[in-house]
Each structure stands twice: as C-alpha cells, then as structure tokens.
Coordinates of C-alpha atoms in Angstrom, one line a residue:
M20 CA -0.5 0.5 -0.3
K21 CA 1.7 3.5 -0.6
R22 CA 1.3 5.9 1.8
P23 CA -0.5 9.5 0.7
L24 CA 1.3 11.8 -0.8
K25 CA 0.7 14.3 1.9
K26 CA 2.4 12.5 4.6
T27 CA 5.1 12.1 2.9
I28 CA 5.5 16.1 2.3
A29 CA 4.7 16.9 6.3
I30 CA 7.8 14.5 7.2
L31 CA 9.8 16.0 4.9
V32 CA 9.2 19.3 5.8
T33 CA 9.2 19.4 9.4
L34 CA 12.7 17.3 8.8
I35 CA 14.3 20.0 7.1
L36 CA 13.0 22.5 10.0
F37 CA 14.2 20.6 12.4
S38 CA 17.5 20.7 11.1
A39 CA 17.4 24.5 9.6
T40 CA 17.0 25.0 14.0
G41 CA 20.5 23.7 14.4
V42 CA 18.8 22.3 16.9
H43 CA 21.1 19.8 17.4
A44 CA 24.4 21.4 16.0
L45 CA 27.7 21.7 17.8
N46 CA 30.8 19.3 17.2
L47 CA 32.6 17.5 20.0
G48 CA 33.8 15.1 18.0
K49 CA 37.4 16.3 19.2
V50 CA 36.6 17.4 23.1
V51 CA 39.5 15.3 25.1
A52 CA 39.9 14.3 28.4
Y53 CA 43.5 14.4 29.6
P54 CA 45.7 13.5 31.7
V55 CA 44.9 9.6 30.9
P56 CA 45.4 8.0 32.7
F57 CA 44.3 9.8 35.3
N58 CA 44.9 9.9 38.9
P59 CA 43.8 12.2 40.8
N60 CA 47.0 12.4 43.0
A61 CA 48.9 13.2 40.9
G62 CA 50.4 16.6 39.3
S63 CA 47.6 18.6 39.4
G64 CA 45.5 16.7 41.0
L65 CA 42.2 17.6 38.2
L66 CA 41.3 16.2 35.1
K67 CA 40.6 18.3 32.5
L68 CA 38.2 18.7 29.1
L69 CA 39.1 20.6 25.8
D70 CA 38.7 20.6 22.6
K71 CA 41.5 20.3 20.7
S72 CA 40.3 21.5 17.6
G73 CA 39.1 25.1 18.8
S74 CA 35.9 25.0 17.8
V75 CA 33.5 24.5 20.9
T76 CA 33.9 28.4 21.3
G77 CA 31.6 29.7 23.9
P78 CA 30.1 30.7 26.4
F79 CA 28.3 27.7 26.8
S80 CA 26.3 26.2 29.3
V81 CA 27.0 22.4 30.5
T82 CA 26.6 19.6 32.4
L83 CA 29.1 17.8 33.3
E84 CA 28.0 13.5 34.4
I85 CA 30.3 10.5 35.9
F86 CA 29.4 7.5 35.7
D87 CA 31.1 3.7 37.0
I88 CA 31.7 0.9 35.4
N89 CA 27.8 -0.3 36.2
G90 CA 26.1 2.8 35.5
D91 CA 26.6 4.2 38.8
K92 CA 25.8 8.2 38.6
V93 CA 29.1 9.4 40.9
L94 CA 28.7 13.3 39.8
G95 CA 26.9 15.9 38.2
K96 CA 27.7 19.1 37.6
N97 CA 26.3 22.0 35.8
Y98 CA 28.3 24.9 34.3
S99 CA 27.7 28.7 32.4
G100 CA 30.0 31.3 30.5
V101 CA 32.1 27.5 29.6
N102 CA 34.7 28.0 26.0
L103 CA 35.8 24.4 25.6
A104 CA 38.1 25.5 23.2
S105 CA 40.5 27.5 25.5
A106 CA 43.2 26.3 27.5
L107 CA 41.3 27.9 30.8
N108 CA 38.5 26.2 30.5
P109 CA 36.9 25.7 33.9
V110 CA 35.8 22.2 32.9
V111 CA 37.0 19.9 35.4
W112 CA 37.4 16.8 38.0
N113 CA 39.4 15.7 40.9
G114 CA 39.0 12.5 40.4
R115 CA 36.4 12.6 44.0
N116 CA 32.4 12.1 43.9
G117 CA 29.1 13.5 44.7
A118 CA 29.9 13.6 48.4
G119 CA 33.8 14.2 48.5
K120 CA 35.4 10.8 47.9
K121 CA 37.8 9.7 45.9
V122 CA 36.1 7.6 43.7
K123 CA 38.2 3.5 42.8
P124 CA 40.4 3.0 40.6
G125 CA 38.6 2.0 37.0
F126 CA 37.2 2.7 34.5
Y127 CA 34.8 5.8 34.1
I128 CA 32.1 7.3 31.4
I129 CA 32.5 10.9 31.0
K130 CA 28.8 11.7 30.0
L131 CA 29.3 15.6 28.3
T132 CA 26.4 18.2 27.4
V133 CA 27.2 21.5 25.3
E134 CA 24.2 23.8 25.0
D135 CA 23.9 27.2 23.3
P136 CA 21.4 29.8 25.6
A137 CA 21.6 32.3 22.3
S138 CA 21.1 29.4 19.7
N139 CA 19.6 26.4 21.5
A140 CA 21.7 24.9 20.2
F141 CA 22.7 21.4 22.4
S142 CA 25.3 18.1 22.1
S143 CA 26.3 15.8 23.8
T144 CA 29.1 13.5 23.7
T145 CA 30.4 10.4 26.6
I146 CA 33.6 9.8 27.1
R147 CA 36.2 7.2 28.7
I148 CA 38.5 7.2 31.1
L149 CA 40.5 5.2 33.5
I150 CA 41.5 6.4 37.1
D151 CA 45.1 4.5 38.1
Y152 CA 46.5 5.6 41.2

C-alpha cells in the first residue's frame, strides 16, 4: 500500500525545519579528557576537558555527568559561561564523587552535554577514562 503524498511531504518539511533550527549543531568530536590515565593524587589532581580542534567556543552551558563502569552516577555538575576551546576552561574533575570522596580506580564514563543558550543548539558526547592510583 502506498503512502498518501501529503504525509510524505509533511515528514520532509518537518525534518528540514528541525535541521534548520540547529537544535543539534555543536560538534564535540574533538573534545578530549586529559591526562589519561588519570591519577587524582598526581600533578594538578584535575582531569580537564578541552576541545582540541578549537571549534567549540563559548560561552556555553555545560552539564558534566560521570558514571562508573556499572552505569551508576558518580557526579553531576553544571557550568555556565564555558569556552571548551580555551585552555583556561573551568570544566574539570578532581576524581571525587558527589559526597567528596575519592572514587575507586577503574573505568569511568564522562557524559558532556553542551548547550548554546543564544541559539538553543546542543550536543552531547561520552568519553571513557581510566583512573589509576
């Protein structure tokens, strides 16, 4: 059975309007976490998130969520006025959970969601890291 032409056109128009608004437009493909493996006791004791391509300039609102290998949320933080392309960006993690205790060594998943309040563009990415003491 063929679809009526009206439905097909309506779907195409909806997709074009959705794309034109730029709702999912930020490219976070070059955002990295360093140093890896991360040792909260060494160096500055901070894991930093930075866009190495320099394309994710700000200011943006950023949500940082960290999960352990089981998918349990370890930490959730919100930042505003962030420029991920700047080495001075404030998106860092000190290796502690929401209660302020050091997390155990192992694999962790960082979910980074970036939103541009001016255009409502947003994107999300995940980065896997290893914590090793």
